[in-house]
Coordinates of C-alpha atoms in Angstrom, one line a residue:
M1 CA -78.6 -90.4 20.5
S2 CA -80.8 -87.5 21.5
A3 CA -84.6 -88.0 21.8
P4 CA -86.9 -87.3 18.8
I5 CA -87.9 -83.7 18.4
P6 CA -91.3 -83.2 19.8
K7 CA -94.0 -81.3 17.8
K8 CA -95.0 -78.0 19.3
D9 CA -98.2 -76.0 19.1
R10 CA -96.3 -72.8 18.8
S11 CA -93.3 -72.1 16.6
Y12 CA -90.2 -70.2 17.4
V13 CA -87.4 -68.4 15.6
I14 CA -83.9 -67.9 16.6
V15 CA -83.5 -64.2 16.1
G16 CA -80.0 -63.2 16.8
I17 CA -79.3 -64.7 20.2
H18 CA -82.7 -65.6 21.7
L19 CA -85.9 -67.3 20.9
R20 CA -88.9 -65.3 20.0
D21 CA -92.4 -66.6 20.5
K22 CA -94.2 -66.3 17.2
T23 CA -97.5 -65.5 19.0
T24 CA -95.9 -62.3 20.4
S25 CA -95.7 -59.4 18.0
E26 CA -92.5 -57.9 19.4
V27 CA -89.5 -58.8 21.4
S28 CA -89.1 -56.7 24.5
S29 CA -85.7 -55.3 25.4
E30 CA -86.1 -56.9 28.8
T31 CA -86.3 -60.3 27.2
L32 CA -83.3 -59.5 25.0
F33 CA -81.0 -58.3 27.8
S34 CA -82.2 -60.5 30.6
H35 CA -79.9 -63.0 32.2
N36 CA -82.6 -65.5 33.3
D37 CA -81.0 -68.1 31.1
P38 CA -78.3 -69.6 33.2
D39 CA -76.3 -70.4 30.1
G40 CA -76.5 -66.9 28.7
L41 CA -77.4 -68.2 25.3
Y42 CA -81.0 -66.9 25.4
V43 CA -82.5 -70.1 24.1
N44 CA -85.1 -72.3 25.7
D45 CA -84.4 -75.9 26.8
G46 CA -84.8 -78.7 24.4
P47 CA -83.9 -79.2 20.8
I48 CA -85.2 -76.0 19.2
S49 CA -83.4 -75.8 15.9
W50 CA -86.3 -77.0 13.8
D51 CA -89.1 -74.7 15.0
F52 CA -88.5 -71.6 12.9
A53 CA -91.1 -69.0 12.4
F54 CA -90.6 -68.6 8.7
T55 CA -93.6 -70.0 6.8
T56 CA -92.6 -72.9 4.5
Q57 CA -95.3 -72.8 1.9
F58 CA -94.6 -75.7 -0.4
E59 CA -96.5 -74.3 -3.2
A60 CA -94.0 -71.4 -3.2
L61 CA -91.0 -73.6 -3.8
N62 CA -91.3 -73.5 -7.5
L63 CA -91.5 -69.7 -7.7
P64 CA -88.4 -68.2 -9.4
M65 CA -86.4 -65.6 -7.6
L66 CA -87.2 -63.2 -10.4
E67 CA -90.7 -62.8 -9.0
F68 CA -89.2 -60.4 -6.4
G69 CA -89.6 -56.7 -6.8
P70 CA -91.9 -53.7 -6.1
P71 CA -95.6 -54.0 -6.7
A72 CA -96.4 -53.4 -10.3
P73 CA -98.2 -50.1 -11.0
P74 CA -101.5 -50.0 -13.0
Q75 CA -100.4 -50.5 -16.6
T76 CA -101.9 -48.9 -19.6
A77 CA -103.0 -51.4 -22.2
A78 CA -100.8 -51.0 -25.3
K79 CA -100.5 -53.0 -28.5
A80 CA -97.0 -54.1 -29.3
T81 CA -95.3 -56.4 -31.7
S82 CA -92.0 -56.8 -29.8
F83 CA -90.7 -60.0 -28.5
S84 CA -91.3 -58.8 -25.0
Q85 CA -95.0 -59.2 -25.5
F86 CA -94.5 -63.0 -25.2
S87 CA -92.8 -62.8 -21.9
S88 CA -95.8 -64.1 -20.0
G89 CA -99.4 -65.3 -20.6
L90 CA -100.8 -66.4 -23.9
P91 CA -100.1 -64.5 -27.1
P92 CA -103.0 -62.3 -28.2
L93 CA -104.6 -63.5 -31.5
D94 CA -105.3 -60.0 -32.6
L95 CA -101.6 -59.5 -33.1
V96 CA -101.8 -61.6 -36.3
E97 CA -105.2 -60.2 -37.3
D98 CA -103.9 -56.6 -37.0
A99 CA -100.9 -57.5 -39.1
N100 CA -103.1 -58.9 -41.8
D101 CA -105.4 -55.9 -41.8
S102 CA -102.7 -53.3 -41.8
S103 CA -100.6 -52.0 -44.7
Q104 CA -97.1 -50.6 -44.5
G105 CA -98.5 -47.1 -45.0
N106 CA -100.9 -47.5 -42.1
A107 CA -98.1 -48.7 -39.9
V108 CA -96.1 -45.6 -40.7
E109 CA -99.1 -43.4 -40.1
R110 CA -99.8 -45.1 -36.7
A111 CA -96.1 -44.6 -35.7
D112 CA -96.6 -40.9 -36.1
D113 CA -99.9 -40.8 -34.3
P114 CA -99.7 -38.7 -31.1
C115 CA -102.1 -41.0 -29.3
H116 CA -99.9 -44.0 -30.1
L117 CA -96.8 -42.1 -28.9
M118 CA -98.6 -41.3 -25.6
E119 CA -99.7 -44.9 -25.3
D120 CA -96.2 -46.1 -25.9
S121 CA -94.8 -43.6 -23.4
A122 CA -97.2 -44.8 -20.7
R123 CA -96.3 -48.4 -21.4
V124 CA -92.6 -47.6 -20.9
H125 CA -93.3 -45.6 -17.8
A126 CA -95.1 -48.6 -16.3
K127 CA -92.1 -50.8 -17.2
P128 CA -89.0 -48.7 -17.2
W129 CA -86.9 -51.5 -18.5
L130 CA -88.6 -51.6 -21.9
I131 CA -86.6 -50.2 -24.8
T132 CA -88.4 -48.8 -27.8
T133 CA -87.0 -49.1 -31.3
T134 CA -86.2 -45.4 -31.3
V135 CA -84.3 -45.5 -28.0
F136 CA -82.4 -48.6 -29.1
E137 CA -81.3 -46.9 -32.3
K138 CA -80.0 -44.0 -30.2
L139 CA -78.2 -46.4 -28.0
R140 CA -76.6 -48.0 -31.0
E141 CA -75.5 -44.7 -32.4
E142 CA -74.0 -43.5 -29.1
I143 CA -72.1 -46.8 -28.7
Q144 CA -70.8 -46.5 -32.2
A145 CA -69.2 -43.2 -31.2
Y146 CA -66.9 -45.2 -28.9
S147 CA -66.2 -48.0 -31.4
S148 CA -62.5 -47.2 -31.5
I149 CA -62.0 -48.1 -27.8
L150 CA -64.5 -51.0 -27.5
P151 CA -63.3 -54.6 -27.2
D152 CA -63.6 -56.4 -30.6
E153 CA -65.7 -59.2 -29.1
C154 CA -68.2 -57.0 -27.4
E155 CA -70.9 -56.4 -30.0
L156 CA -74.1 -54.8 -28.7
P157 CA -76.7 -57.5 -27.8
T158 CA -80.3 -57.1 -29.0
S159 CA -82.7 -54.7 -27.4
N160 CA -84.6 -57.6 -25.9
S161 CA -81.4 -58.8 -24.2
I162 CA -80.7 -55.4 -22.7
S163 CA -84.4 -55.0 -21.7
R164 CA -84.4 -58.5 -20.1
G165 CA -81.3 -57.6 -18.1
L166 CA -82.7 -54.3 -16.9
E167 CA -86.0 -55.9 -16.0
T168 CA -84.2 -58.5 -13.8
Y169 CA -82.0 -55.8 -12.2
L170 CA -84.8 -53.4 -11.5
T171 CA -87.2 -56.0 -10.2
S172 CA -84.8 -58.3 -8.4
T173 CA -81.1 -57.7 -8.3
Q174 CA -81.3 -54.2 -7.0
L175 CA -83.0 -55.4 -3.8
Y176 CA -79.6 -56.5 -2.6
L177 CA -78.3 -52.9 -3.0
P178 CA -81.3 -50.6 -3.5
Y179 CA -79.8 -47.3 -4.8
I180 CA -81.5 -46.9 -8.2
H181 CA -85.1 -45.5 -8.0
V182 CA -87.1 -47.8 -10.2
A183 CA -90.2 -45.7 -10.8
T184 CA -88.2 -42.7 -12.1
Y185 CA -85.6 -44.7 -14.0
S186 CA -85.5 -44.2 -17.8
V187 CA -83.1 -45.7 -20.3
E188 CA -83.4 -42.7 -22.5
G189 CA -82.8 -40.3 -19.6
R190 CA -79.7 -42.0 -18.1
A191 CA -76.2 -42.4 -19.4
I192 CA -75.8 -45.4 -21.7
E193 CA -73.0 -46.9 -19.6
L194 CA -75.3 -47.0 -16.5
S195 CA -78.0 -48.9 -18.4
L196 CA -75.5 -51.3 -19.8
A197 CA -73.9 -51.9 -16.4
L198 CA -77.3 -52.5 -14.7
A199 CA -78.3 -54.8 -17.6
A200 CA -75.1 -56.8 -17.1
L201 CA -75.9 -57.4 -13.5
G202 CA -79.4 -58.4 -14.4
L203 CA -78.3 -60.9 -17.0
L204 CA -75.8 -62.3 -14.6
Y205 CA -78.8 -63.2 -12.3
R206 CA -80.4 -64.9 -15.3
F207 CA -77.4 -67.1 -15.8
E208 CA -76.7 -65.4 -19.1
H209 CA -73.0 -65.0 -18.3
S210 CA -71.6 -64.5 -21.8
K211 CA -74.0 -61.6 -22.6
A212 CA -73.5 -60.2 -19.1
Y213 CA -69.7 -60.0 -19.5
K214 CA -70.1 -58.3 -22.9
L215 CA -72.3 -55.6 -21.5
Y216 CA -69.9 -55.2 -18.5
F217 CA -66.9 -54.6 -20.7
L218 CA -68.9 -52.3 -22.9
A219 CA -70.1 -50.2 -20.0
K220 CA -66.6 -50.2 -18.4
A221 CA -64.9 -49.1 -21.6
I222 CA -67.4 -46.2 -22.2
W223 CA -67.2 -45.1 -18.6
Y224 CA -63.4 -44.8 -18.7
E225 CA -63.4 -43.2 -22.1
K226 CA -65.8 -40.5 -20.9
N227 CA -63.7 -40.0 -17.9
R228 CA -60.5 -39.7 -20.0
R229 CA -62.2 -37.2 -22.3
E230 CA -63.3 -35.1 -19.3
G231 CA -59.8 -35.2 -18.0
A232 CA -58.4 -34.1 -21.4
Q233 CA -60.9 -31.2 -21.5
L234 CA -59.9 -30.2 -18.0
A235 CA -56.2 -30.2 -18.9
S236 CA -56.9 -28.0 -21.9
E237 CA -58.8 -25.5 -19.7
V238 CA -56.0 -25.4 -17.1
L239 CA -53.2 -25.0 -19.7
G240 CA -55.2 -22.4 -21.6
N241 CA -56.1 -20.4 -18.5
L242 CA -59.7 -20.9 -19.3
S243 CA -62.4 -20.8 -16.7
H244 CA -63.3 -24.3 -15.7
A245 CA -66.8 -25.5 -16.6
I246 CA -68.9 -26.2 -13.5
R247 CA -69.3 -29.9 -13.3
N248 CA -72.9 -31.0 -13.0
K249 CA -73.7 -32.5 -9.6
M250 CA -76.2 -34.9 -11.2
S251 CA -73.6 -36.0 -13.7
K252 CA -71.2 -36.9 -10.9
L253 CA -74.0 -38.9 -9.2
R254 CA -74.6 -40.9 -12.4
K255 CA -70.9 -41.6 -12.7
M256 CA -70.9 -42.9 -9.2
Q257 CA -74.0 -45.1 -9.8
T258 CA -72.3 -46.6 -12.9
L259 CA -69.1 -47.3 -11.0
I260 CA -71.1 -48.9 -8.2
A261 CA -72.6 -51.3 -10.7
L262 CA -69.3 -52.1 -12.3
V263 CA -67.6 -52.7 -9.0
G264 CA -70.4 -54.9 -7.9
F265 CA -70.2 -57.0 -11.0
A266 CA -66.4 -57.4 -11.0
S267 CA -66.1 -58.0 -7.2
W268 CA -68.0 -61.4 -7.3
G269 CA -67.4 -62.3 -10.9
N270 CA -64.5 -64.0 -12.6
R271 CA -61.4 -64.2 -10.4
S272 CA -59.3 -62.5 -13.1
I273 CA -61.3 -59.3 -13.0
R274 CA -61.4 -58.9 -9.2
P275 CA -58.3 -56.8 -9.1
C276 CA -60.1 -54.4 -11.3
A277 CA -62.9 -54.3 -8.8
L278 CA -60.5 -53.1 -6.1
S279 CA -59.0 -50.4 -8.3
M280 CA -62.4 -49.2 -9.4
A281 CA -63.5 -49.2 -5.7
A282 CA -60.6 -46.8 -5.0
E283 CA -61.9 -44.4 -7.7
L284 CA -65.4 -44.8 -6.3
A285 CA -64.2 -43.7 -2.9
L286 CA -62.6 -40.6 -4.4
L287 CA -65.7 -39.8 -6.3
A288 CA -67.8 -40.2 -3.2
R289 CA -65.6 -37.8 -1.2
E290 CA -65.7 -35.3 -4.0
F291 CA -69.4 -35.6 -4.2
G292 CA -69.8 -35.2 -0.4
L293 CA -70.2 -37.7 2.4
S294 CA -72.3 -35.4 4.7
E295 CA -75.5 -33.4 4.6
D296 CA -77.4 -31.0 6.8
A297 CA -79.5 -33.2 9.0
E298 CA -81.5 -30.2 10.2
E299 CA -82.9 -29.5 6.7
P300 CA -86.7 -30.1 6.7
P301 CA -87.8 -33.2 4.7
P302 CA -89.1 -32.4 1.2
V303 CA -92.8 -32.3 0.5
D304 CA -92.5 -32.9 -3.2
W305 CA -92.1 -36.5 -4.4
R306 CA -89.6 -35.7 -7.1
I307 CA -87.4 -33.7 -4.8
W308 CA -87.6 -36.5 -2.2
V309 CA -86.6 -39.1 -4.8
A310 CA -83.6 -37.0 -5.9
A311 CA -82.4 -36.6 -2.2
E312 CA -83.0 -40.2 -1.3
E313 CA -81.3 -41.6 -4.4
R314 CA -78.3 -39.3 -3.7
R315 CA -78.2 -40.5 -0.1
R316 CA -78.5 -44.2 -1.1
T317 CA -75.8 -43.9 -3.8
I318 CA -73.3 -42.5 -1.3
L319 CA -74.1 -45.2 1.2
S320 CA -73.8 -47.9 -1.5
A321 CA -70.3 -46.7 -2.2
Y322 CA -69.6 -47.1 1.5
I323 CA -71.2 -50.5 1.5
L324 CA -69.0 -51.8 -1.4
S325 CA -65.9 -50.5 0.3
S326 CA -66.9 -52.3 3.5
R327 CA -67.8 -55.5 1.6
H328 CA -64.3 -55.6 0.2
N329 CA -62.9 -55.1 3.7
I330 CA -65.1 -57.9 5.1
I331 CA -64.4 -60.4 2.4
F332 CA -61.0 -59.5 0.9
G333 CA -59.5 -58.2 4.1
V334 CA -58.3 -55.0 2.5
P335 CA -58.5 -51.8 4.6
P336 CA -61.8 -49.9 4.2
L337 CA -61.6 -47.0 1.8
I338 CA -64.5 -45.1 3.4
L339 CA -64.4 -45.0 7.1
N340 CA -67.4 -44.8 9.5
R341 CA -66.4 -41.5 10.8
E342 CA -66.6 -39.9 7.3
I343 CA -70.2 -40.7 6.8
N344 CA -72.6 -38.1 8.2
I345 CA -75.9 -38.4 6.3
L346 CA -79.4 -39.6 7.1
L347 CA -80.1 -43.3 7.1
P348 CA -82.3 -44.5 4.2
D349 CA -86.1 -44.2 4.5
Y350 CA -88.5 -47.2 4.6
S351 CA -88.8 -49.4 1.6
Q352 CA -92.5 -48.5 1.1
P353 CA -92.0 -44.9 0.1
W354 CA -88.8 -45.9 -1.8
K355 CA -90.8 -48.3 -3.9
S356 CA -93.7 -46.0 -4.6
W357 CA -94.6 -45.5 -8.2
D358 CA -96.1 -42.0 -8.0
A359 CA -96.6 -39.1 -5.7
L360 CA -99.9 -40.4 -4.3
Q361 CA -98.4 -43.8 -3.2
W362 CA -95.5 -41.9 -1.7
Q363 CA -97.8 -39.6 0.3
L364 CA -99.7 -42.6 1.6
A365 CA -96.6 -44.4 2.7
S366 CA -95.2 -44.2 6.3
H367 CA -92.4 -41.7 6.9
P368 CA -91.1 -42.2 10.4
P369 CA -88.5 -39.8 11.9
R370 CA -85.0 -40.7 10.9
C371 CA -81.6 -40.3 12.3
S372 CA -78.1 -39.9 10.8
F373 CA -75.6 -42.8 10.4
Q374 CA -73.5 -41.4 13.2
E375 CA -76.5 -41.1 15.5
G376 CA -77.5 -44.7 14.7
L377 CA -74.1 -46.1 15.5
R378 CA -74.0 -44.1 18.7
F379 CA -77.4 -45.5 19.7
L380 CA -76.1 -49.0 19.2
Y381 CA -72.9 -48.6 21.2
E382 CA -74.9 -47.1 24.0
G383 CA -77.0 -50.3 24.0
N384 CA -80.1 -48.4 25.0
G385 CA -82.4 -51.2 23.9
K386 CA -84.9 -50.6 26.7
N387 CA -85.9 -47.1 25.4
L388 CA -85.9 -47.5 21.7
E389 CA -87.2 -44.2 20.4
R390 CA -86.7 -44.6 16.7
R391 CA -87.6 -47.3 14.2
F392 CA -85.0 -48.0 11.4
S393 CA -85.6 -49.2 7.9
S394 CA -84.3 -52.7 7.0
F395 CA -81.7 -51.1 4.7
S396 CA -80.6 -48.8 7.6
C397 CA -80.0 -51.8 9.8
Y398 CA -78.0 -53.5 7.1
I399 CA -75.7 -50.4 6.9
M400 CA -75.3 -50.2 10.6
I401 CA -74.2 -53.8 11.0
I402 CA -71.6 -53.2 8.3
G403 CA -70.5 -50.2 10.4
I404 CA -70.0 -52.5 13.5
L405 CA -68.1 -55.0 11.4
Q406 CA -65.8 -52.3 10.1
Q407 CA -65.0 -51.1 13.6
T408 CA -64.2 -54.6 14.8
W409 CA -61.7 -54.9 11.9
I410 CA -60.1 -51.5 12.8
D411 CA -59.9 -52.4 16.5
R412 CA -58.4 -55.8 15.8
H413 CA -55.7 -54.4 13.5
S414 CA -54.8 -51.7 15.9
S415 CA -54.6 -54.1 18.9
Y416 CA -51.3 -54.6 20.8
I417 CA -52.2 -58.3 21.3
G418 CA -51.9 -59.5 17.8
D419 CA -55.0 -59.9 15.7
Q420 CA -57.2 -60.6 18.8
L421 CA -59.8 -58.2 20.3
S422 CA -59.4 -57.3 23.9
S423 CA -62.1 -58.5 26.4
T424 CA -63.2 -54.8 26.7
S425 CA -63.7 -54.5 23.0
I426 CA -65.6 -57.7 22.8
E427 CA -68.0 -56.6 25.6
T428 CA -68.5 -53.3 23.8
F429 CA -69.3 -54.9 20.5
D430 CA -71.6 -57.5 22.2
I431 CA -73.7 -54.6 23.6
A432 CA -73.9 -53.0 20.2
L433 CA -74.9 -56.2 18.5
R434 CA -77.7 -56.9 21.0
A435 CA -78.9 -53.3 20.5
W436 CA -78.8 -53.8 16.8
Q437 CA -81.0 -56.8 17.1
V438 CA -83.6 -54.6 19.0
A439 CA -83.4 -52.1 16.1
W440 CA -83.7 -54.8 13.5
E441 CA -86.9 -56.1 15.2
G442 CA -88.5 -52.7 14.8
T443 CA -87.7 -52.4 11.0
D444 CA -90.2 -52.3 8.3
E445 CA -89.1 -55.8 7.0
P446 CA -87.8 -57.9 9.9
V447 CA -88.0 -61.1 7.8
L448 CA -86.0 -64.3 8.2
D449 CA -88.0 -66.4 5.7
P450 CA -85.6 -67.6 3.0
L451 CA -88.6 -68.0 0.7
S452 CA -90.0 -64.5 1.3
S453 CA -89.9 -62.0 -1.5
R454 CA -89.3 -59.3 1.1
S455 CA -86.3 -60.8 2.8
S456 CA -83.3 -59.9 0.7
T457 CA -81.9 -57.2 2.9
S458 CA -83.1 -58.8 6.2
L459 CA -81.4 -62.1 5.3
A460 CA -78.2 -60.3 4.3
S461 CA -78.3 -58.4 7.6
A462 CA -78.9 -61.6 9.6
S463 CA -75.8 -63.2 7.9
L464 CA -73.7 -60.2 8.8
L465 CA -74.9 -60.4 12.4
R466 CA -73.9 -64.0 12.5
L467 CA -70.5 -63.1 10.9
A468 CA -70.0 -60.3 13.5
Y469 CA -70.5 -62.7 16.4
I470 CA -68.2 -65.2 14.9
R471 CA -65.4 -62.7 14.2
L472 CA -65.5 -61.4 17.8
V473 CA -63.9 -64.7 18.8
F474 CA -62.8 -66.5 15.7
Y475 CA -61.0 -64.5 13.0
R476 CA -58.5 -66.5 10.9
G477 CA -58.4 -64.8 7.5
T478 CA -60.9 -67.2 6.1
C479 CA -61.3 -65.3 2.8
R480 CA -57.8 -65.9 1.8
G481 CA -58.5 -69.7 2.0
V482 CA -61.6 -69.2 -0.2
L483 CA -60.0 -67.0 -2.8
Y484 CA -56.8 -69.1 -3.2
G485 CA -58.0 -72.6 -2.1
D486 CA -55.7 -72.4 0.9
L487 CA -56.6 -75.2 3.4
T488 CA -54.0 -74.1 6.1
L489 CA -56.8 -73.1 8.4
L490 CA -58.1 -76.6 8.6
N491 CA -54.9 -77.8 10.2
I492 CA -54.8 -75.2 12.9
S493 CA -55.2 -76.7 16.4
P494 CA -58.3 -75.5 18.2
A495 CA -57.6 -72.3 19.9
L496 CA -61.0 -71.2 21.1
D497 CA -61.8 -70.1 24.6
R498 CA -64.5 -71.9 26.5
S499 CA -66.5 -68.7 27.1
L500 CA -70.0 -67.3 26.7
H501 CA -69.0 -65.3 23.7
V502 CA -67.7 -68.3 21.9
E503 CA -70.9 -70.2 22.7
R504 CA -73.1 -67.4 21.3
A505 CA -71.0 -67.5 18.1
V506 CA -71.4 -71.3 17.9
L507 CA -75.2 -70.9 18.3
H508 CA -75.3 -68.5 15.3
A509 CA -73.2 -70.9 13.3
A510 CA -75.5 -73.8 14.2
H511 CA -78.5 -71.8 13.3
A512 CA -77.2 -71.0 9.9
L513 CA -76.7 -74.7 9.1
S514 CA -80.1 -75.6 10.6
V515 CA -81.9 -73.3 8.2
S516 CA -80.4 -74.9 5.1
V517 CA -81.0 -78.4 6.5
R518 CA -84.6 -77.6 7.3
L519 CA -85.3 -76.3 3.8
G520 CA -83.5 -79.3 2.3
I521 CA -79.9 -79.6 1.3
T522 CA -80.7 -80.7 -2.3
F523 CA -83.3 -77.9 -2.6
M524 CA -80.8 -75.3 -1.3
A525 CA -78.1 -76.6 -3.7
N526 CA -80.3 -76.3 -6.8
T527 CA -82.6 -73.4 -6.0
K528 CA -81.5 -69.8 -5.8
T529 CA -83.8 -68.3 -3.1
S530 CA -83.4 -64.8 -1.6
I531 CA -81.1 -66.3 1.0
W532 CA -78.3 -66.5 -1.5
S533 CA -76.2 -63.4 -1.2
I534 CA -72.5 -62.6 -0.9
E535 CA -73.0 -62.1 2.9
H536 CA -74.7 -65.5 3.2
S537 CA -71.8 -67.2 1.4
I538 CA -68.9 -65.8 3.5
A539 CA -70.9 -66.2 6.8
S540 CA -71.6 -69.8 5.8
V541 CA -67.9 -70.6 5.3
E542 CA -66.9 -69.0 8.6
S543 CA -69.8 -70.8 10.3
A544 CA -68.6 -74.1 9.0
L545 CA -65.0 -73.5 10.1
L546 CA -66.1 -72.3 13.6
L547 CA -68.4 -75.3 14.2
K548 CA -65.6 -77.7 13.0
T549 CA -63.0 -76.0 15.3
W550 CA -65.4 -75.9 18.2
L551 CA -66.4 -79.6 17.9
A552 CA -62.7 -80.6 17.6
M553 CA -62.1 -78.6 20.9
I554 CA -65.0 -80.5 22.5
S555 CA -63.5 -83.8 21.4
T556 CA -60.2 -82.8 23.2
V557 CA -62.1 -81.8 26.3
V558 CA -64.0 -85.1 26.4
Q559 CA -60.8 -87.0 25.8
S560 CA -59.0 -85.4 28.7
S561 CA -61.8 -84.8 31.2
G562 CA -64.9 -86.7 30.1
T563 CA -68.3 -85.3 29.4
G564 CA -68.9 -84.3 33.0
S565 CA -66.5 -81.4 32.4
L566 CA -68.6 -79.8 29.7
R567 CA -70.4 -76.6 30.5
A568 CA -74.2 -76.5 30.5
A569 CA -74.2 -74.3 27.4
E570 CA -71.8 -76.6 25.6
K571 CA -74.1 -79.6 26.2
K572 CA -77.1 -77.6 25.0
L573 CA -75.2 -76.6 21.8
L574 CA -74.1 -80.2 21.2
G575 CA -77.8 -81.2 21.4
I576 CA -78.7 -78.6 18.8
V577 CA -75.9 -79.7 16.4
T578 CA -76.9 -83.3 17.0
S579 CA -80.5 -82.6 16.1
I580 CA -79.4 -81.0 12.9
I581 CA -77.2 -83.9 11.8
E582 CA -80.0 -86.4 12.7
E583 CA -82.1 -84.9 9.9
T584 CA -79.4 -85.6 7.2
D585 CA -77.9 -88.6 5.5
L586 CA -74.9 -88.4 7.9
S587 CA -77.0 -89.4 11.0
E588 CA -75.2 -92.8 11.3
I589 CA -72.2 -91.1 12.8
L590 CA -74.3 -90.3 15.9
Q591 CA -74.3 -94.0 16.8
V592 CA -70.9 -93.4 18.5
P593 CA -71.5 -93.0 22.3
D594 CA -71.4 -89.5 23.9
H595 CA -68.4 -90.4 26.0
D596 CA -66.3 -91.3 23.0
P597 CA -64.2 -88.3 21.8
S598 CA -64.3 -89.6 18.2
R599 CA -68.1 -88.8 18.1
Y600 CA -67.3 -85.1 18.1
Q601 CA -64.6 -85.5 15.5
H602 CA -67.1 -87.3 13.3
M603 CA -69.6 -84.4 13.9
A604 CA -66.9 -81.9 12.9
I605 CA -66.3 -83.7 9.6
A606 CA -70.1 -84.0 9.1
V607 CA -70.6 -80.2 9.4
I608 CA -68.0 -79.5 6.7
K609 CA -69.5 -82.1 4.4
L610 CA -73.0 -80.7 4.9
W611 CA -71.9 -77.2 4.0
S612 CA -70.1 -78.6 1.0
S613 CA -73.2 -80.3 -0.2
I614 CA -75.3 -77.1 0.3
F615 CA -72.9 -75.2 -2.1
Q616 CA -73.0 -77.8 -4.8
G617 CA -74.9 -76.9 -8.0
S618 CA -74.7 -73.9 -10.3
H619 CA -74.3 -70.4 -8.8
I620 CA -75.1 -66.9 -10.0
L621 CA -71.9 -65.4 -8.6
E622 CA -68.6 -66.9 -9.4
F623 CA -67.4 -66.1 -5.9
D624 CA -69.8 -68.8 -4.8
D625 CA -68.0 -71.3 -7.1
D626 CA -64.8 -70.5 -5.1
V627 CA -66.7 -71.2 -1.9
R628 CA -68.0 -74.4 -3.3
Y629 CA -64.5 -75.5 -4.4
Y630 CA -63.0 -74.6 -1.0
L631 CA -65.6 -76.5 1.0
R632 CA -65.3 -79.5 -1.3
L633 CA -61.5 -79.5 -0.8
A634 CA -62.0 -79.1 2.9
A635 CA -64.5 -82.0 3.0
E636 CA -62.2 -84.3 1.0
S637 CA -59.1 -83.4 3.1
I638 CA -60.4 -83.8 6.6
Q639 CA -59.6 -87.2 8.1
L640 CA -59.7 -88.6 11.6

């Protein structure tokens, strides 16, 4: 058994493939690309898996995920009698007093008071998810116009339910795919199906699944009916030799935004509606191409906030369509519907100007020079980490790591050596991934703290980096096993190379497990922190399978050649995995001597069991239930 982990005065974090000293503000490219580490793993000696630089503040453990979101703007005080007034704090006593002192006539008079209307408008502007009685009646009337095509079971929820869903989406859920500008969002000013779709996603993250699905099917039915009516009108114009009405560009943008929300809901929801997600994604790709996947990069940046918001929201909407297509490629294994080479627009701006509530905040925010998506990818493949000239936003880095993953899939499926990448391709992608890490270190939100309210995109990016390293050397169609409960992969004999690239992938897989174990397996299973994302889930499964396969390979090596034949990096990685297991209830398996091959078989089983335990409990996304079921089956089926 390895020695106890010593306490250190300084803390470290495994960022990608090396250790960063927390006392240093930046990671130099020389450190990143140096080969001073004889193992090539870029880790220091000793058991390091417990010294992470994310701040574990125990008082923050009880904070709900719904606390996430942009800073609230100054709010105008407004009296209200709606249920939403009781959402936080103590109820104001003057609410009852005002009711006793007011007559019905006074109430009507107050409703027509211009000052009251201005006050109500300011309140809604400060909280764009609030729905006034007037707006809700308009929503009800508009939905009634589509009553003939709406599902019978999908009655409209209350205004408070929709408002609650929108609040959750605009302050929390949208952080995982930020393409809706919160400050300028208005229920009254947007298509009803968009608000319903966003509210459905928000209610899903509040575990109100029944209401969420009702809103989803309402939004979907209205979106398709509007599309059908537009098609019928177009057919009439063509057959009647009439001039075609010019389609509003903004209307097309809103159609895309609604479809993005619908695809996002269906992709990770109930298994029975996932085929709909794939078909809607195809329509989304067509809409995106029709709308335009490129822009003039030489055009000067706008100086007006509203103009900037419109341009940035358009840009983020197109990129979100690309992201959803790529997520389907990564997780379902289907060909990407929007290719890297088709995207030629600027990468997203920093989160600070995007989250600004008014022109003044926007002007005070940082606006560093930006490059296009194509320029960003070219920078990564050149691996020019020593002369990093541009800083990228956290969302930009997320998009670029998706671009790298898409290219690995394309290269693998166009290879003449089966589904394996050539050694040349692996080296090329390794350079790009290390350069990506340098870019990530320079973003506005390079956060790895699972408890941080600013870490949604950063954690998702880190999960994709882990997945990219794993898939360079270990690609076995894992998602099919998750989606259909297929355990065939678990019976495949170890087929890993004993190479530096495999060892780096194993390091990432071990790091993923160590984060969850450090936070606490029970805590992770029962608390939905910002680390829980679709990227985290699929990376966790592949990390578990890689570690299990690698440990089984180590067992075979020890059985045939003894521990003396292990590489230095392999011994270091075994020490890391051992230190992780020591902190769990499965530590008794480590009593088996190092020279006994069964020790590593036991460790392989322990890894799967630990990941299975982490995914126990209730989940927001039903895809995570599939992951939980798959890992539980895997843990129960593995035997020595």
